[in-house]
Amino acid sequence: MGSVCELREVGYTYPGAKTPALAGISLRIAPGAWVALLGSNGSGKSTLARIFNALLVPTQGSSIVCGWDTGKEEHHAAVRREVCMVFQNPENQIVAATVEEDVAFGPENLGLPSEEIVSRVRWALEVVGLTALSRQPVYALSGGQKQRLAVAGALALRPRCLVLDEATSMLDPQGRADLASVLRELHAEGMTLVSITHRLEEILDCDEVHVLHRGQQVWHGAPLDFFAVPRPEWGVEDPPLWRLWRRLRSGNRIPRTIFPRGKEMAEALCPSR
Amino acid sequence: MSLSVKDLSFTYHAGTPLARRALDSVSFEMNSGQWMAVVGPTGSGKSTLAQHLNALILPQEGKVTVDGMTVTHRSPDLREVRRRVGLVFQYPEQQLFAENVYDEVAFAPRNWGVDEGRLEVLVARSLAQVGLETSLSSRSPFSLSGGQKRRVALASVLAAEPEYLVLDEPTAGLDGGGVREFLSLIAELVRGGMGVLQITHDLELALSRCDAILVLDHGRVLGMGSPQDLVDPLCRAVLPGLIIPPVLDFSRRLRERGLAVPLTMDAEELGRRLEKGGRY
């Protein structure tokens, strides 16, 4: 199977800007992959996200999304059906008065038959765990529920890929945990996911990490290799648990396959009989 | 000088079928120069409490007192209470509105009739307190970065020369460096004698930076005390929406498995103990 996204030497300069927001980005996202894009504020990660679904078109290089060259405007509608975005602020992504109407908005716009719309809405709400709230007015939802609603609205378009741009940053810990479990489930079902974040605990579930710094791609590889070396020069945090994990790892106190999660580390250090 | 809350209760939509008790007999006291965290799950009453502290909501039952002034419907001092207690909402940068940074920061004291000469001093000082150059004064607040906007919003509250700050999740949405910078600004204000009450979901921050923690759940005070006092109970009380800091959680799991290590957030200390070999 081909790539979901393939970027070749992509650069982007905002109109009127002197310096490019992105330069020389080449990457390929395989179907079913869960990719994390990491970088501090201003690193270019949100710009890159918008290139994946043709909200922005590269000013240099090329981006091929699900086989379509996003440089051609006639491809944009198709690209945006295949790659859907979920943004930071849950308040800004809701268009209807009730939960199910909001999810139905996208499929209705595609002109689908009503039984198809009903089944998509039912499925999408099921996936994000909002079935019980389907008749609720959207104002009655919490921030975390609104963000899961935004995910359901995207899913109802049956995209191949979801791009989450700091989608958890305005959520409380409970909301973040709920959204994370929805994403794990989608990943298990084969959905391609791109998580843009500066929260390091969110990359533990990913297959692949890409780090952006000042618009350039400075690192990519497997999460475990990423955790193994601290990267302060790119404005990447080094959580205390990771420091401890490296210390235990280099002292051979825990196996090298163990992730920096408290539960796994504790089990490895004192296995239960 | 102190801010005190005594047996405070509040019910939204009181007397209707939609009535919901948001605060239930909450009592505590915060002094000048103290940094207090209010933690609790979403819906625990944190924001309702915050709005009582600068008289945005007036008490239905119980008493709120700010430096000896009691907040009631008939209180002639409400304006003074609101000046003394600066309230910074979540995502305060979304409330910026003025044409330039100077007018933004000067807005409240200008409204109170402070003369232009004094305003200039206030604006310059407030911008300095949040680490912004005075040269930004003429810029539109909307042209600034996210972190700068948030600091302008804080400066506009500081321009009223408050004695206390009530901050609702002030670091939400900032990246690691932004969080650290913002917290060191707060620490500086606390050193200067400001009483700061900070609503947060971040237990790590509450346990590592604050002098006192108030734990709310369903509108009730579940616990109150110093970080040292609350580490253990917070680990035991599984409150939805409160995440135990990862290193603390790891040390808790090791203890559960019979390892003799302290309950701690300190990764270096825990590492040393583990290398020495905690015994089963």
Coordinates of C-alpha atoms in Angstrom, one line a residue, chain A residues 59-247:
Chain A
T59 CA 5.7 27.1 -1.3
Q60 CA 8.6 24.7 -2.0
G61 CA 8.8 21.0 -2.7
S62 CA 5.7 18.8 -3.0
S63 CA 3.2 17.1 -0.8
I64 CA 1.3 14.0 -2.0
V65 CA -1.6 13.0 0.2
C66 CA -3.4 9.7 -0.4
G67 CA -2.0 9.9 -4.0
W68 CA -3.1 13.4 -4.7
D69 CA -0.7 16.3 -5.2
T70 CA -1.9 19.1 -3.0
G71 CA -0.3 21.6 -5.3
K72 CA -3.4 21.2 -7.5
E73 CA -6.4 23.0 -6.0
E74 CA -8.9 20.6 -7.7
H75 CA -7.5 17.9 -5.3
H76 CA -8.1 19.8 -2.1
A77 CA -11.7 18.6 -1.5
A78 CA -10.6 14.9 -1.9
V79 CA -7.5 15.4 0.4
R80 CA -9.6 17.0 3.1
R81 CA -12.0 14.1 3.1
E82 CA -9.1 11.7 3.6
V83 CA -7.2 13.7 6.1
C84 CA -9.2 15.5 8.8
M85 CA -8.0 17.8 11.5
V86 CA -8.9 18.3 15.1
F87 CA -7.7 21.6 16.6
Q88 CA -6.7 22.9 20.0
N89 CA -9.8 24.7 21.1
P90 CA -12.9 22.4 21.5
E91 CA -15.1 25.5 21.6
N92 CA -14.2 26.5 18.0
Q93 CA -15.0 23.2 16.3
I94 CA -18.7 22.7 17.0
V95 CA -21.3 23.8 14.5
A96 CA -24.6 22.4 15.6
A97 CA -27.0 22.5 18.6
T98 CA -27.0 18.9 19.6
V99 CA -24.3 16.2 19.7
E100 CA -25.7 14.0 16.9
E101 CA -26.5 17.0 14.7
D102 CA -23.0 18.1 15.0
V103 CA -21.6 14.7 14.0
A104 CA -24.1 14.5 11.1
F105 CA -22.9 17.9 9.7
G106 CA -20.0 16.5 7.7
P107 CA -21.7 13.5 6.1
E108 CA -24.8 15.7 5.3
N109 CA -22.5 18.0 3.4
L110 CA -21.2 15.1 1.5
G111 CA -24.7 14.5 0.3
L112 CA -24.9 10.9 1.6
P113 CA -28.1 9.0 1.9
S114 CA -29.8 9.4 5.3
E115 CA -29.4 5.8 6.4
E116 CA -25.7 6.1 5.7
I117 CA -25.5 9.3 7.8
V118 CA -27.4 7.7 10.7
S119 CA -25.1 4.7 10.7
R120 CA -21.9 6.9 10.5
V121 CA -23.1 9.1 13.3
R122 CA -24.0 6.1 15.5
W123 CA -20.6 4.5 14.8
A124 CA -18.6 7.8 15.4
L125 CA -20.3 8.5 18.7
E126 CA -19.8 4.9 19.8
V127 CA -16.0 5.2 19.1
V128 CA -15.6 8.3 21.1
G129 CA -17.9 7.1 23.9
L130 CA -20.6 9.8 23.5
T131 CA -23.5 7.5 22.5
A132 CA -25.4 8.2 25.8
L133 CA -25.1 12.0 25.2
S134 CA -26.3 12.0 21.5
R135 CA -29.4 14.0 22.1
Q136 CA -27.7 16.5 24.5
P137 CA -27.2 20.1 23.6
V138 CA -23.6 20.7 22.9
Y139 CA -23.3 23.5 25.5
A140 CA -23.9 21.0 28.2
L141 CA -20.7 19.1 27.4
S142 CA -17.4 19.4 29.3
G143 CA -14.3 20.5 27.4
G144 CA -13.1 16.9 27.1
Q145 CA -16.5 15.8 25.8
K146 CA -16.5 18.6 23.3
Q147 CA -13.1 17.6 22.0
R148 CA -14.3 14.0 21.6
L149 CA -17.3 15.4 19.8
A150 CA -14.9 17.1 17.4
V151 CA -13.1 13.8 16.8
A152 CA -16.5 12.1 16.1
G153 CA -17.3 14.9 13.6
A154 CA -14.1 14.1 11.8
L155 CA -14.5 10.4 12.0
A156 CA -18.0 10.6 10.4
L157 CA -16.2 11.7 7.2
R158 CA -14.5 8.2 7.3
P159 CA -11.1 9.7 6.7
R160 CA -7.9 7.6 6.4
C161 CA -6.0 9.9 8.6
L162 CA -6.7 12.1 11.6
V163 CA -4.3 15.0 12.4
L164 CA -4.6 16.3 16.0
D165 CA -3.1 19.7 16.4
E166 CA -2.5 20.2 20.2
A167 CA -5.9 18.6 20.6
T168 CA -5.3 17.9 24.3
S169 CA -3.7 21.1 25.4
M170 CA -6.9 22.8 26.6
L171 CA -8.3 19.6 28.3
D172 CA -8.0 18.7 31.9
P173 CA -6.2 15.5 32.8
Q174 CA -9.4 13.4 32.7
G175 CA -10.2 14.8 29.3
R176 CA -6.7 14.0 28.1
A177 CA -6.9 10.5 29.3
D178 CA -10.3 9.9 27.7
L179 CA -9.1 11.3 24.3
A180 CA -5.9 9.2 24.6
S181 CA -7.9 6.0 25.0
V182 CA -10.1 6.9 22.0
L183 CA -6.9 7.4 19.9
R184 CA -5.4 4.1 21.1
E185 CA -8.6 2.3 19.9
L186 CA -8.5 4.1 16.5
H187 CA -4.9 3.1 16.1
A188 CA -5.7 -0.5 16.9
E189 CA -8.3 -0.4 14.2
G190 CA -5.8 0.8 11.7
M191 CA -6.5 4.5 11.5
T192 CA -3.5 6.6 10.6
L193 CA -2.9 9.2 13.3
V194 CA -0.7 12.3 13.5
S195 CA -0.4 13.8 17.0
I196 CA 1.1 17.2 17.2
T197 CA 2.0 18.0 20.8
H198 CA 4.5 19.3 23.3
R199 CA 3.2 16.9 25.9
L200 CA 5.8 14.1 26.0
E201 CA 3.7 11.5 27.7
E202 CA 1.5 11.5 24.7
I203 CA 4.1 10.1 22.4
L204 CA 4.5 6.9 24.4
D205 CA 1.9 5.2 22.3
C206 CA 3.2 6.4 18.9
D207 CA 5.2 4.3 16.4
E208 CA 7.4 7.1 15.2
V209 CA 8.5 10.5 16.4
H210 CA 9.5 13.5 14.3
V211 CA 11.0 16.6 15.9
L212 CA 10.8 20.0 14.4
H213 CA 13.0 22.9 15.5
R214 CA 12.8 26.4 13.9
G215 CA 11.1 25.0 10.9
Q216 CA 13.6 22.2 10.3
Q217 CA 13.3 18.5 10.8
V218 CA 16.0 17.7 13.3
W219 CA 15.3 14.1 14.4
H220 CA 13.1 11.2 13.6
G221 CA 13.0 7.6 14.8
A222 CA 11.3 5.2 17.2
P223 CA 10.0 6.6 20.6
L224 CA 12.3 4.5 22.7
D225 CA 15.3 5.9 20.9
F226 CA 13.9 9.4 21.3
F227 CA 13.5 9.0 25.1
A228 CA 17.1 7.6 25.4
V229 CA 18.8 11.0 24.8
P230 CA 17.7 14.3 26.4
R231 CA 17.2 17.1 23.8
P232 CA 17.2 20.4 25.6
E233 CA 18.7 22.1 22.5
W234 CA 15.3 21.7 20.7
G235 CA 13.3 23.0 23.6
V236 CA 12.1 19.4 24.3
E237 CA 11.4 18.8 28.0
D238 CA 13.1 16.0 29.9
P239 CA 10.5 14.7 32.3
P240 CA 12.0 13.5 35.7
L241 CA 10.6 10.0 35.2
W242 CA 12.6 9.7 31.9
R243 CA 15.8 10.7 33.7
L244 CA 15.2 8.0 36.2
W245 CA 14.3 5.5 33.5
R246 CA 17.6 6.2 31.7
R247 CA 19.5 5.8 34.9

